Amino acid sequence: MCGIGTDWLENARAAQQPEASLVAAQAGDNKHALIIFVKNPQLGRVKTRMAKTMGDEAALDAYLQMLAHVRAVAASIDCHRAVYYSDFIDESDAWEGPAFSKHLQSKGDLGEKMHGAMAEMLAAGFERVVLVGSDLLDLQVQHLSLAFRALGFQDLVLGPTHDGGYCLIGMTAPHPELFLNKTWSTDTVLADTVADAKRLGLSMHLLPAIHDIDEENDWLEALNRQQLRHDRA
């Protein structure tokens, strides 16, 4: 995927507040918001790289397990929880209200989608906003707790993945520049984002790196680590 243009950046800077109809939840006493990016779990449309070796049904089942894991972790954090769907809002799935508010990702590439969701929550009055992906089995409650805590004294928090990307990003103010000119799903994303943050003069905290899941081997190794954690508990 190539870098993107800058026209949306100017629009983002100009838009101080989203339309009220686009924000399903307003901040109350709790000023922390967790955004979970999910793909609608449809056969043949999720974890397609895994499906090449596992088959569509096995890949879908694996993704449903990832969603269940991230959902359980998110439910353990005291914050507002917002699920952002890739294609359509599913009112009858396991992301039940009022524990989770439901939203639709904006148009554009991954950077535009992430910036749009984070800007929306910040404009709604939340002071610390963390966004996390859903293709994870290694995400733990402490990752999210540390992310929110770090935002008490840093402008930006990133949760690196071992493949050179990141699975978590958090901020206290919108910084659309961090989402520009990235070749998403490559091993340069984290380094490029860190370089942009330094150029912008943002203070930053990096969480311990974890594994995301793209290939069948990633999935099998994640299952083994999950079993080890269960055995030690």
PDB file of C-alpha atoms in Angstrom:
ATOM      1  CA  MET A   1       0.000   0.000   0.000  1.00  0.00           C
ATOM      2  CA  CYS A   2       1.403   3.379  -0.962  1.00  0.00           C
ATOM      3  CA  GLY A   3       1.474   6.556   1.118  1.00  0.00           C
ATOM      4  CA  ILE A   4      -1.621   8.739   1.067  1.00  0.00           C
ATOM      5  CA  GLY A   5      -2.177  12.343   0.109  1.00  0.00           C
ATOM      6  CA  THR A   6      -2.522  15.306   2.423  1.00  0.00           C
ATOM      7  CA  ASP A   7      -5.952  16.695   1.542  1.00  0.00           C
ATOM      8  CA  TRP A   8      -7.656  14.821   4.368  1.00  0.00           C
ATOM      9  CA  LEU A   9      -5.072  16.225   6.791  1.00  0.00           C
ATOM     10  CA  GLU A  10      -6.200  19.784   6.141  1.00  0.00           C
ATOM     11  CA  ASN A  11      -9.824  18.725   6.588  1.00  0.00           C
ATOM     12  CA  ALA A  12      -8.936  17.066   9.889  1.00  0.00           C
ATOM     13  CA  ARG A  13      -7.247  20.185  11.182  1.00  0.00           C
ATOM     14  CA  ALA A  14     -10.241  22.317  10.220  1.00  0.00           C
ATOM     15  CA  ALA A  15     -12.851  20.057  11.819  1.00  0.00           C
ATOM     16  CA  GLN A  16     -12.905  20.877  15.523  1.00  0.00           C
ATOM     17  CA  GLN A  17     -15.997  18.795  16.344  1.00  0.00           C
ATOM     18  CA  PRO A  18     -17.676  15.874  14.548  1.00  0.00           C
ATOM     19  CA  GLU A  19     -21.395  16.012  13.886  1.00  0.00           C
ATOM     20  CA  ALA A  20     -23.318  15.057  17.019  1.00  0.00           C
ATOM     21  CA  SER A  21     -25.064  12.251  15.162  1.00  0.00           C
ATOM     22  CA  LEU A  22     -21.726  10.535  14.539  1.00  0.00           C
ATOM     23  CA  VAL A  23     -20.813  10.261  18.217  1.00  0.00           C
ATOM     24  CA  ALA A  24     -22.863   7.593  19.956  1.00  0.00           C
ATOM     25  CA  ALA A  25     -21.339   8.083  23.407  1.00  0.00           C
ATOM     26  CA  GLN A  26     -20.388  11.295  25.200  1.00  0.00           C
ATOM     27  CA  ALA A  27     -17.784  11.354  27.952  1.00  0.00           C
ATOM     28  CA  GLY A  28     -19.147  11.376  31.466  1.00  0.00           C
ATOM     29  CA  ASP A  29     -17.123  11.010  34.654  1.00  0.00           C
ATOM     30  CA  ASN A  30     -14.843   8.462  33.033  1.00  0.00           C
ATOM     31  CA  LYS A  31     -12.535  10.303  30.655  1.00  0.00           C
ATOM     32  CA  HIS A  32     -10.842   7.222  29.211  1.00  0.00           C
ATOM     33  CA  ALA A  33     -11.994   5.625  25.948  1.00  0.00           C
ATOM     34  CA  LEU A  34     -10.853   2.350  24.417  1.00  0.00           C
ATOM     35  CA  ILE A  35     -11.445   1.872  20.684  1.00  0.00           C
ATOM     36  CA  ILE A  36     -11.408  -1.673  19.311  1.00  0.00           C
ATOM     37  CA  PHE A  37     -11.031  -1.999  15.546  1.00  0.00           C
ATOM     38  CA  VAL A  38     -12.727  -5.140  14.233  1.00  0.00           C
ATOM     39  CA  LYS A  39     -13.453  -6.671  10.871  1.00  0.00           C
ATOM     40  CA  ASN A  40     -16.948  -8.007  10.453  1.00  0.00           C
ATOM     41  CA  PRO A  41     -16.403 -11.783  10.814  1.00  0.00           C
ATOM     42  CA  GLN A  42     -17.547 -13.077   7.445  1.00  0.00           C
ATOM     43  CA  LEU A  43     -16.460 -16.316   5.803  1.00  0.00           C
ATOM     44  CA  GLY A  44     -13.717 -15.746   3.266  1.00  0.00           C
ATOM     45  CA  ARG A  45     -13.201 -12.100   4.234  1.00  0.00           C
ATOM     46  CA  VAL A  46     -11.113 -12.275   7.415  1.00  0.00           C
ATOM     47  CA  LYS A  47      -7.548 -13.507   8.022  1.00  0.00           C
ATOM     48  CA  THR A  48      -7.137 -14.268   4.328  1.00  0.00           C
ATOM     49  CA  ARG A  49      -3.422 -14.993   4.670  1.00  0.00           C
ATOM     50  CA  MET A  50      -4.191 -17.626   7.295  1.00  0.00           C
ATOM     51  CA  ALA A  51      -6.953 -19.015   5.106  1.00  0.00           C
ATOM     52  CA  LYS A  52      -4.460 -19.852   2.356  1.00  0.00           C
ATOM     53  CA  THR A  53      -3.109 -22.686   4.510  1.00  0.00           C
ATOM     54  CA  MET A  54      -5.952 -23.279   6.996  1.00  0.00           C
ATOM     55  CA  GLY A  55      -9.023 -22.776   4.832  1.00  0.00           C
ATOM     56  CA  ASP A  56     -11.722 -20.129   5.153  1.00  0.00           C
ATOM     57  CA  GLU A  57     -13.737 -21.832   7.909  1.00  0.00           C
ATOM     58  CA  ALA A  58     -10.732 -22.448  10.155  1.00  0.00           C
ATOM     59  CA  ALA A  59      -9.509 -18.886   9.623  1.00  0.00           C
ATOM     60  CA  LEU A  60     -12.930 -17.498  10.517  1.00  0.00           C
ATOM     61  CA  ASP A  61     -13.084 -19.647  13.649  1.00  0.00           C
ATOM     62  CA  ALA A  62      -9.601 -18.450  14.640  1.00  0.00           C
ATOM     63  CA  TYR A  63     -10.616 -14.821  14.171  1.00  0.00           C
ATOM     64  CA  LEU A  64     -13.735 -15.343  16.286  1.00  0.00           C
ATOM     65  CA  GLN A  65     -11.478 -16.660  19.043  1.00  0.00           C
ATOM     66  CA  MET A  66      -9.262 -13.575  18.730  1.00  0.00           C
ATOM     67  CA  LEU A  67     -12.330 -11.328  18.987  1.00  0.00           C
ATOM     68  CA  ALA A  68     -13.516 -13.166  22.090  1.00  0.00           C
ATOM     69  CA  HIS A  69     -10.099 -12.768  23.707  1.00  0.00           C
ATOM     70  CA  VAL A  70      -9.837  -9.036  22.981  1.00  0.00           C
ATOM     71  CA  ARG A  71     -13.448  -8.552  24.115  1.00  0.00           C
ATOM     72  CA  ALA A  72     -12.735 -10.236  27.467  1.00  0.00           C
ATOM     73  CA  VAL A  73      -9.597  -8.148  27.993  1.00  0.00           C
ATOM     74  CA  ALA A  74     -11.422  -4.927  27.092  1.00  0.00           C
ATOM     75  CA  ALA A  75     -14.298  -5.758  29.448  1.00  0.00           C
ATOM     76  CA  SER A  76     -11.824  -5.890  32.338  1.00  0.00           C
ATOM     77  CA  ILE A  77     -10.767  -2.231  31.905  1.00  0.00           C
ATOM     78  CA  ASP A  78     -12.637   0.629  33.555  1.00  0.00           C
ATOM     79  CA  CYS A  79     -13.232   2.907  30.574  1.00  0.00           C
ATOM     80  CA  HIS A  80     -15.678   3.670  27.815  1.00  0.00           C
ATOM     81  CA  ARG A  81     -15.407   0.915  25.174  1.00  0.00           C
ATOM     82  CA  ALA A  82     -16.157   1.664  21.523  1.00  0.00           C
ATOM     83  CA  VAL A  83     -16.204  -1.010  18.822  1.00  0.00           C
ATOM     84  CA  TYR A  84     -15.512   0.258  15.295  1.00  0.00           C
ATOM     85  CA  TYR A  85     -16.663  -2.148  12.579  1.00  0.00           C
ATOM     86  CA  SER A  86     -15.051  -2.394   9.143  1.00  0.00           C
ATOM     87  CA  ASP A  87     -18.186  -2.774   6.986  1.00  0.00           C
ATOM     88  CA  PHE A  88     -21.419  -2.547   8.963  1.00  0.00           C
ATOM     89  CA  ILE A  89     -22.634  -2.252  12.540  1.00  0.00           C
ATOM     90  CA  ASP A  90     -23.876  -5.599  13.833  1.00  0.00           C
ATOM     91  CA  GLU A  91     -26.526  -4.995  16.474  1.00  0.00           C
ATOM     92  CA  SER A  92     -26.897  -8.676  17.384  1.00  0.00           C
ATOM     93  CA  ASP A  93     -23.313  -9.854  17.905  1.00  0.00           C
ATOM     94  CA  ALA A  94     -21.382 -10.513  21.109  1.00  0.00           C
ATOM     95  CA  TRP A  95     -20.253  -6.878  21.521  1.00  0.00           C
ATOM     96  CA  GLU A  96     -23.292  -6.095  23.621  1.00  0.00           C
ATOM     97  CA  GLY A  97     -24.363  -2.720  24.968  1.00  0.00           C
ATOM     98  CA  PRO A  98     -24.123  -0.888  27.221  1.00  0.00           C
ATOM     99  CA  ALA A  99     -20.667  -2.374  27.795  1.00  0.00           C
ATOM    100  CA  PHE A 100     -19.673  -1.500  24.209  1.00  0.00           C
ATOM    101  CA  SER A 101     -20.855   1.347  22.012  1.00  0.00           C
ATOM    102  CA  LYS A 102     -20.955   0.579  18.289  1.00  0.00           C
ATOM    103  CA  HIS A 103     -19.556   2.666  15.450  1.00  0.00           C
ATOM    104  CA  LEU A 104     -18.531   2.353  11.812  1.00  0.00           C
ATOM    105  CA  GLN A 105     -15.004   2.983  10.605  1.00  0.00           C
ATOM    106  CA  SER A 106     -14.639   5.939   8.263  1.00  0.00           C
ATOM    107  CA  LYS A 107     -13.698   5.704   4.607  1.00  0.00           C
ATOM    108  CA  GLY A 108     -10.104   5.678   3.449  1.00  0.00           C
ATOM    109  CA  ASP A 109      -7.000   3.674   4.244  1.00  0.00           C
ATOM    110  CA  LEU A 110      -6.112   2.330   7.687  1.00  0.00           C
ATOM    111  CA  GLY A 111      -4.486   5.577   8.785  1.00  0.00           C
ATOM    112  CA  GLU A 112      -7.535   7.651   7.904  1.00  0.00           C
ATOM    113  CA  LYS A 113      -9.796   5.168   9.674  1.00  0.00           C
ATOM    114  CA  MET A 114      -7.718   5.206  12.868  1.00  0.00           C
ATOM    115  CA  HIS A 115      -7.372   8.964  12.923  1.00  0.00           C
ATOM    116  CA  GLY A 116     -11.105   9.384  12.332  1.00  0.00           C
ATOM    117  CA  ALA A 117     -12.066   7.120  15.232  1.00  0.00           C
ATOM    118  CA  MET A 118      -9.604   8.681  17.665  1.00  0.00           C
ATOM    119  CA  ALA A 119     -10.538  12.241  16.698  1.00  0.00           C
ATOM    120  CA  GLU A 120     -14.203  11.344  17.167  1.00  0.00           C
ATOM    121  CA  MET A 121     -13.677  10.082  20.722  1.00  0.00           C
ATOM    122  CA  LEU A 122     -11.432  13.005  21.660  1.00  0.00           C
ATOM    123  CA  ALA A 123     -13.996  15.476  20.330  1.00  0.00           C
ATOM    124  CA  ALA A 124     -16.668  13.714  22.398  1.00  0.00           C
ATOM    125  CA  GLY A 125     -14.800  14.758  25.544  1.00  0.00           C
ATOM    126  CA  PHE A 126     -12.581  11.784  26.330  1.00  0.00           C
ATOM    127  CA  GLU A 127      -9.126  12.869  27.530  1.00  0.00           C
ATOM    128  CA  ARG A 128      -7.164   9.639  27.038  1.00  0.00           C
ATOM    129  CA  VAL A 129      -8.007   7.541  23.993  1.00  0.00           C
ATOM    130  CA  VAL A 130      -6.422   4.185  23.188  1.00  0.00           C
ATOM    131  CA  LEU A 131      -7.056   2.236  19.970  1.00  0.00           C
ATOM    132  CA  VAL A 132      -6.252  -1.461  19.680  1.00  0.00           C
ATOM    133  CA  GLY A 133      -6.572  -4.043  16.936  1.00  0.00           C
ATOM    134  CA  SER A 134      -8.397  -7.350  17.244  1.00  0.00           C
ATOM    135  CA  ASP A 135      -6.090  -9.960  15.651  1.00  0.00           C
ATOM    136  CA  LEU A 136      -4.370 -10.674  18.965  1.00  0.00           C
ATOM    137  CA  LEU A 137      -4.134 -13.428  21.561  1.00  0.00           C
ATOM    138  CA  ASP A 138      -1.207 -11.956  23.507  1.00  0.00           C
ATOM    139  CA  LEU A 139      -2.983  -8.754  24.529  1.00  0.00           C
ATOM    140  CA  GLN A 140      -3.364  -8.626  28.312  1.00  0.00           C
ATOM    141  CA  VAL A 141      -5.163  -6.308  30.718  1.00  0.00           C
ATOM    142  CA  GLN A 142      -1.842  -4.838  31.843  1.00  0.00           C
ATOM    143  CA  HIS A 143      -1.107  -3.613  28.303  1.00  0.00           C
ATOM    144  CA  LEU A 144      -4.240  -1.471  28.304  1.00  0.00           C
ATOM    145  CA  SER A 145      -3.766  -0.361  31.921  1.00  0.00           C
ATOM    146  CA  LEU A 146      -0.202   0.730  31.189  1.00  0.00           C
ATOM    147  CA  ALA A 147      -1.320   2.552  28.047  1.00  0.00           C
ATOM    148  CA  PHE A 148      -3.923   4.646  29.877  1.00  0.00           C
ATOM    149  CA  ARG A 149      -1.509   5.298  32.731  1.00  0.00           C
ATOM    150  CA  ALA A 150       1.233   6.448  30.336  1.00  0.00           C
ATOM    151  CA  LEU A 151      -1.135   8.965  28.766  1.00  0.00           C
ATOM    152  CA  GLY A 152      -1.214  10.742  32.123  1.00  0.00           C
ATOM    153  CA  PHE A 153       2.283  12.061  31.415  1.00  0.00           C
ATOM    154  CA  GLN A 154       2.985  11.377  27.731  1.00  0.00           C
ATOM    155  CA  ASP A 155       1.425  12.658  24.510  1.00  0.00           C
ATOM    156  CA  LEU A 156       1.575   9.315  22.727  1.00  0.00           C
ATOM    157  CA  VAL A 157       1.724   5.632  23.600  1.00  0.00           C
ATOM    158  CA  LEU A 158       2.474   2.832  21.131  1.00  0.00           C
ATOM    159  CA  GLY A 159       2.175  -0.928  21.508  1.00  0.00           C
ATOM    160  CA  PRO A 160       4.769  -2.403  19.117  1.00  0.00           C
ATOM    161  CA  THR A 161       4.429  -5.768  17.408  1.00  0.00           C
ATOM    162  CA  HIS A 162       7.386  -8.010  16.691  1.00  0.00           C
ATOM    163  CA  ASP A 163       6.944  -7.617  12.932  1.00  0.00           C
ATOM    164  CA  GLY A 164       7.763  -3.883  12.972  1.00  0.00           C
ATOM    165  CA  GLY A 165       4.240  -2.505  13.223  1.00  0.00           C
ATOM    166  CA  TYR A 166       2.054  -1.630  16.169  1.00  0.00           C
ATOM    167  CA  CYS A 167      -1.199  -3.057  17.521  1.00  0.00           C
ATOM    168  CA  LEU A 168      -2.036  -0.195  19.904  1.00  0.00           C
ATOM    169  CA  ILE A 169      -1.860   3.579  19.750  1.00  0.00           C
ATOM    170  CA  GLY A 170      -3.037   6.090  22.321  1.00  0.00           C
ATOM    171  CA  MET A 171      -3.146   9.884  22.510  1.00  0.00           C
ATOM    172  CA  THR A 172      -4.537  12.807  24.436  1.00  0.00           C
ATOM    173  CA  ALA A 173      -5.041  15.045  21.381  1.00  0.00           C
ATOM    174  CA  PRO A 174      -5.490  14.347  17.672  1.00  0.00           C
ATOM    175  CA  HIS A 175      -2.272  14.194  15.652  1.00  0.00           C
ATOM    176  CA  PRO A 176      -3.310  13.350  12.092  1.00  0.00           C
ATOM    177  CA  GLU A 177       0.269  13.701  10.867  1.00  0.00           C
ATOM    178  CA  LEU A 178       1.119  10.394  12.577  1.00  0.00           C
ATOM    179  CA  PHE A 179      -1.128   8.575  10.115  1.00  0.00           C
ATOM    180  CA  LEU A 180       0.258  10.125   6.930  1.00  0.00           C
ATOM    181  CA  ASN A 181       2.597   8.484   4.409  1.00  0.00           C
ATOM    182  CA  LYS A 182       2.707   5.047   6.012  1.00  0.00           C
ATOM    183  CA  THR A 183       2.999   1.813   4.082  1.00  0.00           C
ATOM    184  CA  TRP A 184       0.584  -0.110   6.279  1.00  0.00           C
ATOM    185  CA  SER A 185       1.138  -3.789   7.101  1.00  0.00           C
ATOM    186  CA  THR A 186       4.901  -3.525   6.592  1.00  0.00           C
ATOM    187  CA  ASP A 187       7.879  -3.619   8.960  1.00  0.00           C
ATOM    188  CA  THR A 188       8.480   0.148   8.678  1.00  0.00           C
ATOM    189  CA  VAL A 189       5.244   1.363  10.283  1.00  0.00           C
ATOM    190  CA  LEU A 190       6.473   1.601  13.885  1.00  0.00           C
ATOM    191  CA  ALA A 191       9.795   3.227  12.995  1.00  0.00           C
ATOM    192  CA  ASP A 192       8.112   5.746  10.699  1.00  0.00           C
ATOM    193  CA  THR A 193       5.522   6.618  13.363  1.00  0.00           C
ATOM    194  CA  VAL A 194       8.194   7.074  16.028  1.00  0.00           C
ATOM    195  CA  ALA A 195      10.174   9.320  13.659  1.00  0.00           C
ATOM    196  CA  ASP A 196       7.080  11.445  12.999  1.00  0.00           C
ATOM    197  CA  ALA A 197       6.364  11.754  16.714  1.00  0.00           C
ATOM    198  CA  LYS A 198       9.910  12.971  17.361  1.00  0.00           C
ATOM    199  CA  ARG A 199       9.643  15.446  14.502  1.00  0.00           C
ATOM    200  CA  LEU A 200       6.414  16.801  16.004  1.00  0.00           C
ATOM    201  CA  GLY A 201       8.015  17.085  19.445  1.00  0.00           C
ATOM    202  CA  LEU A 202       5.626  14.620  21.083  1.00  0.00           C
ATOM    203  CA  SER A 203       6.557  12.808  24.268  1.00  0.00           C
ATOM    204  CA  MET A 204       6.119   9.084  23.845  1.00  0.00           C
ATOM    205  CA  HIS A 205       5.974   5.773  25.703  1.00  0.00           C
ATOM    206  CA  LEU A 206       6.508   2.349  24.104  1.00  0.00           C
ATOM    207  CA  LEU A 207       4.822  -0.680  25.647  1.00  0.00           C
ATOM    208  CA  PRO A 208       6.452  -4.130  25.596  1.00  0.00           C
ATOM    209  CA  ALA A 209       6.198  -5.654  22.129  1.00  0.00           C
ATOM    210  CA  ILE A 210       3.678  -8.425  21.480  1.00  0.00           C
ATOM    211  CA  HIS A 211       2.792 -10.643  18.530  1.00  0.00           C
ATOM    212  CA  ASP A 212      -0.028 -10.021  16.115  1.00  0.00           C
ATOM    213  CA  ILE A 213      -1.430 -12.842  13.993  1.00  0.00           C
ATOM    214  CA  ASP A 214      -1.228 -12.939  10.202  1.00  0.00           C
ATOM    215  CA  GLU A 215      -0.157 -16.445   9.214  1.00  0.00           C
ATOM    216  CA  GLU A 216      -1.119 -19.933  10.392  1.00  0.00           C
ATOM    217  CA  ASN A 217       2.198 -20.306  12.239  1.00  0.00           C
ATOM    218  CA  ASP A 218       1.510 -17.036  14.098  1.00  0.00           C
ATOM    219  CA  TRP A 219      -1.815 -18.514  15.216  1.00  0.00           C
ATOM    220  CA  LEU A 220      -0.361 -21.826  16.374  1.00  0.00           C
ATOM    221  CA  GLU A 221       2.430 -20.099  18.303  1.00  0.00           C
ATOM    222  CA  ALA A 222      -0.080 -17.730  19.925  1.00  0.00           C
ATOM    223  CA  LEU A 223      -2.207 -20.677  21.028  1.00  0.00           C
ATOM    224  CA  ASN A 224       0.862 -22.253  22.634  1.00  0.00           C
ATOM    225  CA  ARG A 225       1.685 -19.049  24.521  1.00  0.00           C
ATOM    226  CA  GLN A 226      -1.926 -18.761  25.657  1.00  0.00           C
ATOM    227  CA  GLN A 227      -1.814 -22.331  26.980  1.00  0.00           C
ATOM    228  CA  LEU A 228       1.410 -21.605  28.840  1.00  0.00           C
ATOM    229  CA  ARG A 229      -0.156 -18.553  30.489  1.00  0.00           C
ATOM    230  CA  HIS A 230      -3.154 -20.668  31.474  1.00  0.00           C
ATOM    231  CA  ASP A 231      -0.927 -23.379  32.938  1.00  0.00           C
ATOM    232  CA  ARG A 232       1.001 -20.842  35.011  1.00  0.00           C
ATOM    233  CA  ALA A 233      -2.152 -19.174  36.361  1.00  0.00           C
TER     234      ALA A 233
END
